[in-house]
Amino acid sequence: MKYYYMLAIAAITLSASAQNPVSYFRLEMKYYIEGKEKYLGTSPEIRNDAPGVLGEGMRKYPRRFRFILVNRSKFQNIYENLYPDTAQINRLYTQSLSADTSFMGYFSELSLPFQNPNYKKISIDTKELMLVASRFFYCESVKSDSTINAYVCVNLNGLRNVFDKDYTLIEAFCFEAIFESFRRDGKPAQFMSNFKSYINEAEKNEKSIFKDKLSYLEKIRQYCFDQMANDTELKKALISYYQLHKSNLPFELLD
């Protein structure tokens, strides 16, 4: 049985504002055209008029809140048949968020630092932080020439069902910190160059014993996870971002 310590949140701890997603979130639906194709896109968003100190914080740090919206709420293939009645769509969507105790737990934990700076935060150590962050560096597929398609991403399988704890809040931080640190002075961050180097190293090592694409990909993927979990440049970027913003984060980082 998995131990979800971050979800041990009594209902009483939910702030009044965090119990009302309609004030903070909306579901954007509109048609997009790509070439000759037209499709209805669905995207959960933070409201531009989200109120109070929390709304201000959400607009300043949207990535962490969008992380739980995209990855911890249900919105795809549910409301499309109601379009273009966006008022009804948003009424049903925000009602579903309110009824989702798991989502509301994450929302409350991300919200509380803005509303109550003295509340008791969870603690994680640097090793855990790096383990979670490494999963964003994902080797996705093998090209015809045996090189690897790789991404820094959140919507693939690198973070799914791999931990024995619920690290959602830490994932939201890593998502924000990585993409806020993605470029420096107009150039890719050093940890991005390191990721490419690890892929090249793994390709070189594994090509000589290539058996099949699946095992080849899995070995390279795991090698890159392991290397990024120990990458000093990535660690430096994450800790630097944490130090700058720790007052509004829902955890404290231990050495």
PDB file of C-alpha atoms in Angstrom:
ATOM      1  CA  MET A   1       0.000   0.000   0.000  1.00  0.00           C
ATOM      2  CA  LYS A   2       1.349   3.398  -0.927  1.00  0.00           C
ATOM      3  CA  TYR A   3       1.759   5.986   1.791  1.00  0.00           C
ATOM      4  CA  TYR A   4       0.257   9.307   0.796  1.00  0.00           C
ATOM      5  CA  TYR A   5       1.432  11.527   3.610  1.00  0.00           C
ATOM      6  CA  MET A   6       0.749  14.753   1.761  1.00  0.00           C
ATOM      7  CA  LEU A   7      -2.945  13.979   1.576  1.00  0.00           C
ATOM      8  CA  ALA A   8      -3.421  13.624   5.319  1.00  0.00           C
ATOM      9  CA  ILE A   9      -5.207  16.948   5.368  1.00  0.00           C
ATOM     10  CA  ALA A  10      -8.269  17.300   7.563  1.00  0.00           C
ATOM     11  CA  ALA A  11     -11.154  19.219   6.029  1.00  0.00           C
ATOM     12  CA  ILE A  12     -10.809  21.854   8.712  1.00  0.00           C
ATOM     13  CA  THR A  13      -7.373  22.842   7.395  1.00  0.00           C
ATOM     14  CA  LEU A  14      -8.800  23.943   4.067  1.00  0.00           C
ATOM     15  CA  SER A  15      -8.910  27.703   3.976  1.00  0.00           C
ATOM     16  CA  ALA A  16     -12.204  29.356   3.149  1.00  0.00           C
ATOM     17  CA  SER A  17     -10.918  30.660  -0.166  1.00  0.00           C
ATOM     18  CA  ALA A  18      -9.434  27.333  -1.174  1.00  0.00           C
ATOM     19  CA  GLN A  19     -12.914  25.802  -0.814  1.00  0.00           C
ATOM     20  CA  ASN A  20     -14.205  27.944  -3.681  1.00  0.00           C
ATOM     21  CA  PRO A  21     -12.410  27.036  -6.942  1.00  0.00           C
ATOM     22  CA  VAL A  22     -14.902  29.073  -8.976  1.00  0.00           C
ATOM     23  CA  SER A  23     -13.087  32.217  -7.818  1.00  0.00           C
ATOM     24  CA  TYR A  24      -9.704  30.977  -9.014  1.00  0.00           C
ATOM     25  CA  PHE A  25     -10.050  28.559 -11.928  1.00  0.00           C
ATOM     26  CA  ARG A  26     -11.805  28.270 -15.248  1.00  0.00           C
ATOM     27  CA  LEU A  27     -11.840  25.890 -18.185  1.00  0.00           C
ATOM     28  CA  GLU A  28     -10.866  27.506 -21.485  1.00  0.00           C
ATOM     29  CA  MET A  29     -12.403  25.854 -24.539  1.00  0.00           C
ATOM     30  CA  LYS A  30     -12.049  27.086 -28.107  1.00  0.00           C
ATOM     31  CA  TYR A  31     -11.448  25.852 -31.623  1.00  0.00           C
ATOM     32  CA  TYR A  32      -7.928  25.751 -33.019  1.00  0.00           C
ATOM     33  CA  ILE A  33      -6.856  25.350 -36.636  1.00  0.00           C
ATOM     34  CA  GLU A  34      -3.700  23.467 -37.614  1.00  0.00           C
ATOM     35  CA  GLY A  35      -3.311  23.293 -41.348  1.00  0.00           C
ATOM     36  CA  LYS A  36      -6.587  21.877 -42.639  1.00  0.00           C
ATOM     37  CA  GLU A  37      -7.543  20.417 -39.272  1.00  0.00           C
ATOM     38  CA  LYS A  38      -9.893  22.104 -36.812  1.00  0.00           C
ATOM     39  CA  TYR A  39     -10.202  20.836 -33.272  1.00  0.00           C
ATOM     40  CA  LEU A  40     -11.694  21.882 -29.941  1.00  0.00           C
ATOM     41  CA  GLY A  41      -8.980  22.509 -27.377  1.00  0.00           C
ATOM     42  CA  THR A  42      -9.549  22.283 -23.627  1.00  0.00           C
ATOM     43  CA  SER A  43      -7.271  23.941 -21.106  1.00  0.00           C
ATOM     44  CA  PRO A  44      -7.725  24.619 -17.361  1.00  0.00           C
ATOM     45  CA  GLU A  45      -6.595  28.123 -16.456  1.00  0.00           C
ATOM     46  CA  ILE A  46      -6.112  30.460 -13.512  1.00  0.00           C
ATOM     47  CA  ARG A  47      -8.627  33.295 -13.568  1.00  0.00           C
ATOM     48  CA  ASN A  48      -7.199  36.736 -14.327  1.00  0.00           C
ATOM     49  CA  ASP A  49      -9.476  38.175 -11.647  1.00  0.00           C
ATOM     50  CA  ALA A  50      -8.644  35.633  -8.927  1.00  0.00           C
ATOM     51  CA  PRO A  51      -9.121  37.624  -5.707  1.00  0.00           C
ATOM     52  CA  GLY A  52      -6.991  38.609  -2.737  1.00  0.00           C
ATOM     53  CA  VAL A  53      -3.459  37.744  -1.731  1.00  0.00           C
ATOM     54  CA  LEU A  54      -3.930  34.182  -2.987  1.00  0.00           C
ATOM     55  CA  GLY A  55      -5.049  35.350  -6.426  1.00  0.00           C
ATOM     56  CA  GLU A  56      -2.035  37.635  -6.596  1.00  0.00           C
ATOM     57  CA  GLY A  57       0.242  34.751  -5.656  1.00  0.00           C
ATOM     58  CA  MET A  58      -1.344  32.454  -8.230  1.00  0.00           C
ATOM     59  CA  ARG A  59      -0.788  34.992 -10.994  1.00  0.00           C
ATOM     60  CA  LYS A  60       2.821  35.464  -9.894  1.00  0.00           C
ATOM     61  CA  TYR A  61       3.523  31.715  -9.632  1.00  0.00           C
ATOM     62  CA  PRO A  62       1.087  30.138 -12.103  1.00  0.00           C
ATOM     63  CA  ARG A  63       3.130  27.061 -12.963  1.00  0.00           C
ATOM     64  CA  ARG A  64       2.669  25.268  -9.636  1.00  0.00           C
ATOM     65  CA  PHE A  65      -1.103  25.795  -9.725  1.00  0.00           C
ATOM     66  CA  ARG A  66      -1.389  24.882 -13.393  1.00  0.00           C
ATOM     67  CA  PHE A  67       0.501  21.693 -12.594  1.00  0.00           C
ATOM     68  CA  ILE A  68      -2.260  20.418 -10.311  1.00  0.00           C
ATOM     69  CA  LEU A  69      -4.942  21.652 -12.715  1.00  0.00           C
ATOM     70  CA  VAL A  70      -3.486  19.791 -15.674  1.00  0.00           C
ATOM     71  CA  ASN A  71      -2.332  16.680 -13.831  1.00  0.00           C
ATOM     72  CA  ARG A  72      -4.717  16.324 -10.895  1.00  0.00           C
ATOM     73  CA  SER A  73      -8.102  17.406 -12.262  1.00  0.00           C
ATOM     74  CA  LYS A  74     -10.370  15.727 -14.790  1.00  0.00           C
ATOM     75  CA  PHE A  75     -11.331  17.866 -17.769  1.00  0.00           C
ATOM     76  CA  GLN A  76     -10.614  16.055 -21.019  1.00  0.00           C
ATOM     77  CA  ASN A  77     -13.417  14.403 -23.004  1.00  0.00           C
ATOM     78  CA  ILE A  78     -16.035  15.499 -20.465  1.00  0.00           C
ATOM     79  CA  TYR A  79     -17.425  18.894 -21.454  1.00  0.00           C
ATOM     80  CA  GLU A  80     -16.893  19.063 -25.215  1.00  0.00           C
ATOM     81  CA  ASN A  81     -20.508  18.251 -26.065  1.00  0.00           C
ATOM     82  CA  LEU A  82     -21.630  21.311 -24.054  1.00  0.00           C
ATOM     83  CA  TYR A  83     -19.593  23.781 -26.101  1.00  0.00           C
ATOM     84  CA  PRO A  84     -20.160  26.713 -26.752  1.00  0.00           C
ATOM     85  CA  ASP A  85     -22.061  27.033 -23.439  1.00  0.00           C
ATOM     86  CA  THR A  86     -18.912  28.034 -21.557  1.00  0.00           C
ATOM     87  CA  ALA A  87     -20.882  29.252 -18.537  1.00  0.00           C
ATOM     88  CA  GLN A  88     -22.361  25.786 -18.020  1.00  0.00           C
ATOM     89  CA  ILE A  89     -19.003  24.139 -18.709  1.00  0.00           C
ATOM     90  CA  ASN A  90     -17.257  26.237 -16.084  1.00  0.00           C
ATOM     91  CA  ARG A  91     -20.043  25.745 -13.572  1.00  0.00           C
ATOM     92  CA  LEU A  92     -19.746  21.968 -13.884  1.00  0.00           C
ATOM     93  CA  TYR A  93     -15.941  22.010 -13.949  1.00  0.00           C
ATOM     94  CA  THR A  94     -15.525  24.108 -10.798  1.00  0.00           C
ATOM     95  CA  GLN A  95     -18.194  22.026  -9.069  1.00  0.00           C
ATOM     96  CA  SER A  96     -16.175  18.923  -9.893  1.00  0.00           C
ATOM     97  CA  LEU A  97     -13.042  20.537  -8.445  1.00  0.00           C
ATOM     98  CA  SER A  98     -14.887  21.399  -5.219  1.00  0.00           C
ATOM     99  CA  ALA A  99     -16.053  17.793  -4.893  1.00  0.00           C
ATOM    100  CA  ASP A 100     -12.598  16.349  -5.525  1.00  0.00           C
ATOM    101  CA  THR A 101     -11.023  16.027  -2.049  1.00  0.00           C
ATOM    102  CA  SER A 102      -7.671  15.040  -3.518  1.00  0.00           C
ATOM    103  CA  PHE A 103      -7.442  18.110  -5.736  1.00  0.00           C
ATOM    104  CA  MET A 104      -8.698  20.362  -2.969  1.00  0.00           C
ATOM    105  CA  GLY A 105      -5.999  19.014  -0.668  1.00  0.00           C
ATOM    106  CA  TYR A 106      -3.291  19.966  -3.151  1.00  0.00           C
ATOM    107  CA  PHE A 107      -4.914  23.350  -3.780  1.00  0.00           C
ATOM    108  CA  SER A 108      -5.081  24.056  -0.052  1.00  0.00           C
ATOM    109  CA  GLU A 109      -1.438  23.124   0.522  1.00  0.00           C
ATOM    110  CA  LEU A 110      -0.249  25.330  -2.342  1.00  0.00           C
ATOM    111  CA  SER A 111      -2.496  28.163  -1.128  1.00  0.00           C
ATOM    112  CA  LEU A 112      -1.689  28.205   2.579  1.00  0.00           C
ATOM    113  CA  PRO A 113       1.818  29.734   2.355  1.00  0.00           C
ATOM    114  CA  PHE A 114       0.268  32.857   0.819  1.00  0.00           C
ATOM    115  CA  GLN A 115      -2.457  33.057   3.456  1.00  0.00           C
ATOM    116  CA  ASN A 116      -0.765  31.816   6.610  1.00  0.00           C
ATOM    117  CA  PRO A 117       3.053  32.004   6.543  1.00  0.00           C
ATOM    118  CA  ASN A 118       3.242  30.325   9.979  1.00  0.00           C
ATOM    119  CA  TYR A 119       1.459  27.116   9.048  1.00  0.00           C
ATOM    120  CA  LYS A 120       3.342  23.831   9.515  1.00  0.00           C
ATOM    121  CA  LYS A 121       4.989  22.709   6.292  1.00  0.00           C
ATOM    122  CA  ILE A 122       5.975  19.233   5.187  1.00  0.00           C
ATOM    123  CA  SER A 123       9.690  18.426   5.014  1.00  0.00           C
ATOM    124  CA  ILE A 124      11.687  16.663   2.329  1.00  0.00           C
ATOM    125  CA  ASP A 125      15.397  16.141   1.854  1.00  0.00           C
ATOM    126  CA  THR A 126      17.532  17.073  -1.114  1.00  0.00           C
ATOM    127  CA  LYS A 127      17.820  13.475  -2.294  1.00  0.00           C
ATOM    128  CA  GLU A 128      14.036  13.232  -2.604  1.00  0.00           C
ATOM    129  CA  LEU A 129      13.898  16.554  -4.418  1.00  0.00           C
ATOM    130  CA  MET A 130      16.465  15.422  -6.957  1.00  0.00           C
ATOM    131  CA  LEU A 131      14.747  12.070  -7.435  1.00  0.00           C
ATOM    132  CA  VAL A 132      11.500  13.807  -8.322  1.00  0.00           C
ATOM    133  CA  ALA A 133      13.177  16.426 -10.521  1.00  0.00           C
ATOM    134  CA  SER A 134      15.082  13.803 -12.509  1.00  0.00           C
ATOM    135  CA  ARG A 135      11.820  12.357 -13.808  1.00  0.00           C
ATOM    136  CA  PHE A 136      11.107  15.471 -15.835  1.00  0.00           C
ATOM    137  CA  PHE A 137      14.059  14.587 -18.085  1.00  0.00           C
ATOM    138  CA  TYR A 138      12.377  11.961 -20.189  1.00  0.00           C
ATOM    139  CA  CYS A 139      13.683   9.793 -23.012  1.00  0.00           C
ATOM    140  CA  GLU A 140      10.525   9.158 -24.988  1.00  0.00           C
ATOM    141  CA  SER A 141      11.324   7.084 -28.084  1.00  0.00           C
ATOM    142  CA  VAL A 142      13.970   5.686 -30.421  1.00  0.00           C
ATOM    143  CA  LYS A 143      14.514   7.215 -33.859  1.00  0.00           C
ATOM    144  CA  SER A 144      15.247   5.154 -36.963  1.00  0.00           C
ATOM    145  CA  ASP A 145      18.968   5.912 -36.588  1.00  0.00           C
ATOM    146  CA  SER A 146      18.936   4.641 -32.962  1.00  0.00           C
ATOM    147  CA  THR A 147      19.239   8.114 -31.462  1.00  0.00           C
ATOM    148  CA  ILE A 148      16.786   9.149 -28.774  1.00  0.00           C
ATOM    149  CA  ASN A 149      13.858  11.545 -28.788  1.00  0.00           C
ATOM    150  CA  ALA A 150      13.966  13.250 -25.390  1.00  0.00           C
ATOM    151  CA  TYR A 151      12.050  16.015 -23.701  1.00  0.00           C
ATOM    152  CA  VAL A 152      11.845  18.000 -20.526  1.00  0.00           C
ATOM    153  CA  CYS A 153       8.207  17.382 -19.872  1.00  0.00           C
ATOM    154  CA  VAL A 154       5.446  16.606 -17.430  1.00  0.00           C
ATOM    155  CA  ASN A 155       2.776  14.839 -19.460  1.00  0.00           C
ATOM    156  CA  LEU A 156       4.621  11.612 -20.198  1.00  0.00           C
ATOM    157  CA  ASN A 157       5.271   8.601 -18.013  1.00  0.00           C
ATOM    158  CA  GLY A 158       8.358   9.726 -16.132  1.00  0.00           C
ATOM    159  CA  LEU A 159       6.319  10.743 -13.087  1.00  0.00           C
ATOM    160  CA  ARG A 160       3.513   8.207 -13.174  1.00  0.00           C
ATOM    161  CA  ASN A 161       3.271   5.553 -10.480  1.00  0.00           C
ATOM    162  CA  VAL A 162       6.986   5.468  -9.726  1.00  0.00           C
ATOM    163  CA  PHE A 163       7.167   6.655  -6.113  1.00  0.00           C
ATOM    164  CA  ASP A 164       5.951   5.131  -2.864  1.00  0.00           C
ATOM    165  CA  LYS A 165       4.931   8.589  -1.615  1.00  0.00           C
ATOM    166  CA  ASP A 166       2.677  11.188  -3.140  1.00  0.00           C
ATOM    167  CA  TYR A 167       5.125  13.848  -4.293  1.00  0.00           C
ATOM    168  CA  THR A 168       2.570  15.973  -6.161  1.00  0.00           C
ATOM    169  CA  LEU A 169       3.512  19.190  -4.344  1.00  0.00           C
ATOM    170  CA  ILE A 170       7.205  18.544  -4.957  1.00  0.00           C
ATOM    171  CA  GLU A 171       6.489  17.762  -8.602  1.00  0.00           C
ATOM    172  CA  ALA A 172       4.662  21.095  -8.894  1.00  0.00           C
ATOM    173  CA  PHE A 173       7.707  22.874  -7.451  1.00  0.00           C
ATOM    174  CA  CYS A 174      10.137  21.037  -9.738  1.00  0.00           C
ATOM    175  CA  PHE A 175       7.994  21.838 -12.760  1.00  0.00           C
ATOM    176  CA  GLU A 176       8.088  25.506 -11.853  1.00  0.00           C
ATOM    177  CA  ALA A 177      11.750  25.642 -10.871  1.00  0.00           C
ATOM    178  CA  ILE A 178      13.012  23.739 -13.912  1.00  0.00           C
ATOM    179  CA  PHE A 179      11.115  25.807 -16.436  1.00  0.00           C
ATOM    180  CA  GLU A 180      11.855  29.081 -14.684  1.00  0.00           C
ATOM    181  CA  SER A 181      15.561  28.119 -14.784  1.00  0.00           C
ATOM    182  CA  PHE A 182      15.418  26.667 -18.296  1.00  0.00           C
ATOM    183  CA  ARG A 183      17.387  29.482 -19.915  1.00  0.00           C
ATOM    184  CA  ARG A 184      20.091  31.782 -18.602  1.00  0.00           C
ATOM    185  CA  ASP A 185      21.173  34.904 -20.487  1.00  0.00           C
ATOM    186  CA  GLY A 186      19.414  33.659 -23.603  1.00  0.00           C
ATOM    187  CA  LYS A 187      21.137  30.264 -23.510  1.00  0.00           C
ATOM    188  CA  PRO A 188      19.946  26.847 -22.295  1.00  0.00           C
ATOM    189  CA  ALA A 189      20.808  26.165 -18.667  1.00  0.00           C
ATOM    190  CA  GLN A 190      23.852  23.980 -18.052  1.00  0.00           C
ATOM    191  CA  PHE A 191      21.701  21.136 -16.732  1.00  0.00           C
ATOM    192  CA  MET A 192      20.086  20.943 -20.183  1.00  0.00           C
ATOM    193  CA  SER A 193      23.486  20.514 -21.821  1.00  0.00           C
ATOM    194  CA  ASN A 194      24.286  17.867 -19.224  1.00  0.00           C
ATOM    195  CA  PHE A 195      21.076  15.991 -20.049  1.00  0.00           C
ATOM    196  CA  LYS A 196      22.038  15.857 -23.728  1.00  0.00           C
ATOM    197  CA  SER A 197      25.500  14.619 -22.772  1.00  0.00           C
ATOM    198  CA  TYR A 198      24.015  11.810 -20.667  1.00  0.00           C
ATOM    199  CA  ILE A 199      21.847  10.741 -23.587  1.00  0.00           C
ATOM    200  CA  ASN A 200      24.874  10.662 -25.887  1.00  0.00           C
ATOM    201  CA  GLU A 201      26.862   8.659 -23.347  1.00  0.00           C
ATOM    202  CA  ALA A 202      24.065   6.122 -22.956  1.00  0.00           C
ATOM    203  CA  GLU A 203      23.550   5.782 -26.714  1.00  0.00           C
ATOM    204  CA  LYS A 204      27.246   5.089 -27.189  1.00  0.00           C
ATOM    205  CA  ASN A 205      27.322   2.501 -24.397  1.00  0.00           C
ATOM    206  CA  GLU A 206      24.121   0.702 -25.373  1.00  0.00           C
ATOM    207  CA  LYS A 207      24.428   0.571 -29.158  1.00  0.00           C
ATOM    208  CA  SER A 208      27.123  -2.087 -28.982  1.00  0.00           C
ATOM    209  CA  ILE A 209      24.776  -4.430 -27.087  1.00  0.00           C
ATOM    210  CA  PHE A 210      21.554  -3.385 -28.850  1.00  0.00           C
ATOM    211  CA  LYS A 211      18.935  -6.151 -28.710  1.00  0.00           C
ATOM    212  CA  ASP A 212      15.592  -4.470 -29.233  1.00  0.00           C
ATOM    213  CA  LYS A 213      14.234  -0.933 -29.177  1.00  0.00           C
ATOM    214  CA  LEU A 214      12.262  -1.348 -25.978  1.00  0.00           C
ATOM    215  CA  SER A 215      15.106  -2.566 -23.776  1.00  0.00           C
ATOM    216  CA  TYR A 216      17.482  -0.098 -25.450  1.00  0.00           C
ATOM    217  CA  LEU A 217      15.138   2.798 -24.650  1.00  0.00           C
ATOM    218  CA  GLU A 218      14.462   1.637 -21.097  1.00  0.00           C
ATOM    219  CA  LYS A 219      18.173   1.367 -20.292  1.00  0.00           C
ATOM    220  CA  ILE A 220      18.935   4.826 -21.689  1.00  0.00           C
ATOM    221  CA  ARG A 221      15.907   6.325 -19.950  1.00  0.00           C
ATOM    222  CA  GLN A 222      16.918   4.901 -16.581  1.00  0.00           C
ATOM    223  CA  TYR A 223      20.541   5.941 -17.062  1.00  0.00           C
ATOM    224  CA  CYS A 224      19.436   9.523 -17.676  1.00  0.00           C
ATOM    225  CA  PHE A 225      17.091   9.474 -14.677  1.00  0.00           C
ATOM    226  CA  ASP A 226      19.992   8.293 -12.501  1.00  0.00           C
ATOM    227  CA  GLN A 227      22.406  10.866 -13.879  1.00  0.00           C
ATOM    228  CA  MET A 228      19.983  13.763 -13.544  1.00  0.00           C
ATOM    229  CA  ALA A 229      19.181  12.720  -9.967  1.00  0.00           C
ATOM    230  CA  ASN A 230      22.844  13.415  -9.214  1.00  0.00           C
ATOM    231  CA  ASP A 231      23.426  16.344 -11.543  1.00  0.00           C
ATOM    232  CA  THR A 232      25.126  19.173  -9.647  1.00  0.00           C
ATOM    233  CA  GLU A 233      23.898  21.889 -12.022  1.00  0.00           C
ATOM    234  CA  LEU A 234      20.291  20.791 -11.700  1.00  0.00           C
ATOM    235  CA  LYS A 235      20.668  20.619  -7.920  1.00  0.00           C
ATOM    236  CA  LYS A 236      22.158  24.101  -7.879  1.00  0.00           C
ATOM    237  CA  ALA A 237      19.263  25.502  -9.945  1.00  0.00           C
ATOM    238  CA  LEU A 238      16.602  23.867  -7.776  1.00  0.00           C
ATOM    239  CA  ILE A 239      18.118  24.951  -4.475  1.00  0.00           C
ATOM    240  CA  SER A 240      18.680  28.466  -5.745  1.00  0.00           C
ATOM    241  CA  TYR A 241      15.043  28.719  -6.822  1.00  0.00           C
ATOM    242  CA  TYR A 242      13.907  27.249  -3.502  1.00  0.00           C
ATOM    243  CA  GLN A 243      15.935  29.775  -1.513  1.00  0.00           C
ATOM    244  CA  LEU A 244      14.429  32.661  -3.461  1.00  0.00           C
ATOM    245  CA  HIS A 245      10.836  31.503  -3.009  1.00  0.00           C
ATOM    246  CA  LYS A 246      10.747  29.296   0.099  1.00  0.00           C
ATOM    247  CA  SER A 247       8.431  31.663   1.989  1.00  0.00           C
ATOM    248  CA  ASN A 248       5.557  30.822  -0.375  1.00  0.00           C
ATOM    249  CA  LEU A 249       6.316  27.132  -0.915  1.00  0.00           C
ATOM    250  CA  PRO A 250       4.420  24.343   0.900  1.00  0.00           C
ATOM    251  CA  PHE A 251       7.524  22.467   2.076  1.00  0.00           C
ATOM    252  CA  GLU A 252      10.849  23.001   3.739  1.00  0.00           C
ATOM    253  CA  LEU A 253      13.990  21.519   2.282  1.00  0.00           C
ATOM    254  CA  LEU A 254      16.303  19.634   4.624  1.00  0.00           C
ATOM    255  CA  ASP A 255      20.000  19.110   3.950  1.00  0.00           C
TER     256      ASP A 255
END
